[in-house]
Structure formats: C-alpha cells, structure tokens
Amino acid sequence: MRFASLLVYTPWRRDHENLGSGPRSIMGMVKGARPAVLERVATRCSEYRDTHFADFFTSASTLIPVPTSAPAKAPDTLWPGLSIAEALLDQGLGRDVQKLLGRTVRVPKAHEQSAADRPRMDELVDSLEWRGDLGSNLERIILVDDVVTRGTTFLAAREMIHRAQPWLEVRGFAAIRTMSFEVVTEPLSPATGFVELQPNGWGHRDP
C-alpha cells in the first residue's frame, strides 16, 4: 500500500539526549489538531503537490479521515484525522472529505505501546466500521491520519474498505511519521513509500 507523509519525529524513548524535542513538539500540536499548525501542514503539502505528492492529492481523491483509537462520544470529539483532511481540502488537495470510517471498539494507541504490544491488523480491522454505502462517487481514497508508526492502521482500514468495495484505490497520508532508528532534529521531510503486511500481523513501513 502506498503512503505519504510530510513531517518526521523521533519518539522520546529513542532520544536519550532530547535532541529531537522540536519535532516532538510539532507532533503534539498535530495530534492536538491545532488549527494554525494544521493550516501550515496543508500549505506545505500544497507546495509539494506536483512533486512528492503528485499521485496522491488529485481532483479524484476523496479524503477519508482515520478514526481515533476509541469510538467518538460526541460530535465535537477531537478527531485529528478529520481536522487534517479539512485543512488539506481548504488548500484544494482533494475532491471532498467523507467520514466513512468509524471505530466501534477502543484499541490501544500505537505510539503509547511498546513494539510488541501494538495491535495487529486483524484486531484493528475488527475495531473498524466501513460506511461506504453512505458515500458518493468514490474513485480514489486517501486515508488521512495524524501519525503513522508501522502503518498497520492504514492496512486495516484498506482491508475493511476492500471487503465491501474491492475496486477502490486506497492510499494513506499521515501528517507525521515516526523515525525510531535515528534522532530527528528537523521535522520537514516529505516522503512517499509503501506499507506492507508482515506474517506476524503488523505493518512494515518504508521509509
């Protein structure tokens, strides 16, 4: 599965000298859906629309936010994926935003778990609900999330979608990706790559 991301950060567990505090601070603001930060993210994405992200944000792309780790309790529940998708749409990066994925069961947040304790794809699929019958004129789907770690959530969302509508093209976009094997001090790092499912049930992301 193809994915794209704009920013990068190193988790604090991997940064013993706290050199990557700047990117982590930005990650926190992205997860908090700070409007000014998301507007800047979307503006930066528009600058890379015809280069790094040429195959993602097209006039046929429907932006579908990835739900948070728990079912929404109220209409105004914080939903970073939705806020990012709306900011991207404001920059003309997509055709529309449709809220067609829901979370029915709470799952652990990947960035708060050790590598061995993160949910596998089957568990994540079972926690999701696809509401594609409520959608309109779906051609290409871009799943939008705040952070991508291994990419297992992207794979689970695509699996859920393809069970109902296997002909749909599905890609993923995350505002920021983790980098665990080196300390990142500069957050801006637009990239595209692939997420593949491993035999152990977790995703593997490159880069």
Coordinates of N, CA and C in Angstrom, one line a residue, residues 67 100-104 121-132 141 143 152-166 168 170:
P67 N -10.4 7.1 11.9 CA -10.9 7.4 13.2 C -9.9 7.3 14.4
L100 N -16.4 8.2 6.4 CA -17.0 6.9 6.1 C -16.3 5.7 6.9
L101 N -15.4 6.0 7.7 CA -14.8 5.0 8.6 C -15.1 5.4 10.1
G102 N -15.5 4.4 10.8 CA -15.8 4.6 12.3 C -15.1 3.6 13.1
R103 N -14.9 3.9 14.4 CA -14.3 3.0 15.3 C -15.5 2.5 16.2
T104 N -15.6 1.1 16.3 CA -16.6 0.6 17.1 C -16.1 0.0 18.5
M121 N -3.1 -6.3 12.6 CA -4.1 -5.9 11.7 C -5.4 -6.4 11.9
D122 N -5.5 -7.7 12.2 CA -6.9 -8.3 12.4 C -7.6 -7.7 13.6
E123 N -6.9 -7.4 14.6 CA -7.5 -6.7 15.8 C -8.0 -5.3 15.4
L124 N -7.3 -4.6 14.6 CA -7.7 -3.3 14.1 C -8.8 -3.4 13.2
V125 N -8.8 -4.3 12.3 CA -10.0 -4.5 11.3 C -11.3 -4.7 12.1
D126 N -11.2 -5.6 13.2 CA -12.4 -5.8 13.9 C -12.9 -4.6 14.7
S127 N -12.1 -3.6 14.9 CA -12.5 -2.4 15.6 C -13.1 -1.3 14.7
L128 N -13.0 -1.6 13.4 CA -13.5 -0.6 12.4 C -14.8 -0.9 11.8
E129 N -15.5 0.2 11.3 CA -16.7 0.1 10.6 C -16.6 0.9 9.3
W130 N -16.9 0.3 8.2 CA -16.9 1.0 6.9 C -18.3 1.4 6.5
R131 N -18.5 2.6 6.3 CA -19.9 3.2 5.9 C -19.9 3.6 4.5
G132 N -19.3 2.8 3.6 CA -19.1 3.2 2.2 C -20.4 3.3 1.5
I141 N -9.4 6.8 -2.8 CA -9.5 7.2 -1.4 C -8.1 7.5 -0.9
L143 N -6.7 7.8 2.8 CA -6.9 7.8 4.2 C -6.0 8.8 4.9
T152 N 0.1 -0.2 10.3 CA -0.8 -1.2 10.4 C -2.3 -0.7 10.4
T153 N -2.5 0.5 10.9 CA -3.8 1.0 10.8 C -4.3 1.3 9.4
F154 N -3.4 1.9 8.6 CA -3.7 2.1 7.2 C -4.1 0.8 6.5
L155 N -3.3 -0.3 6.8 CA -3.6 -1.6 6.2 C -4.9 -2.1 6.6
A156 N -5.3 -2.0 7.9 CA -6.5 -2.4 8.4 C -7.7 -1.7 7.8
A157 N -7.5 -0.4 7.7 CA -8.6 0.4 7.0 C -8.8 0.0 5.6
R158 N -7.7 -0.2 4.9 CA -7.8 -0.6 3.5 C -8.5 -2.0 3.4
E159 N -8.1 -2.9 4.3 CA -8.8 -4.2 4.3 C -10.3 -4.1 4.5
M160 N -10.7 -3.3 5.5 CA -12.1 -3.1 5.7 C -12.8 -2.5 4.5
I161 N -12.2 -1.6 3.9 CA -12.8 -1.0 2.7 C -12.9 -2.0 1.5
H162 N -11.9 -2.8 1.3 CA -11.8 -3.7 0.2 C -12.7 -4.9 0.4
R163 N -13.1 -5.2 1.6 CA -14.1 -6.3 1.8 C -15.4 -5.9 1.3
A164 N -15.7 -4.6 1.3 CA -17.0 -4.2 0.8 C -16.9 -3.7 -0.6
Q165 N -15.8 -3.0 -1.0 CA -15.7 -2.3 -2.3 C -14.3 -2.5 -2.8
P166 N -14.0 -3.7 -3.3 CA -12.6 -4.1 -3.6 C -12.0 -3.4 -4.8
L168 N -11.9 -0.1 -5.2 CA -11.5 1.2 -4.9 C -10.0 1.3 -4.7
V170 N -7.0 2.7 -2.7 CA -6.8 3.2 -1.4 C -5.3 3.5 -1.1

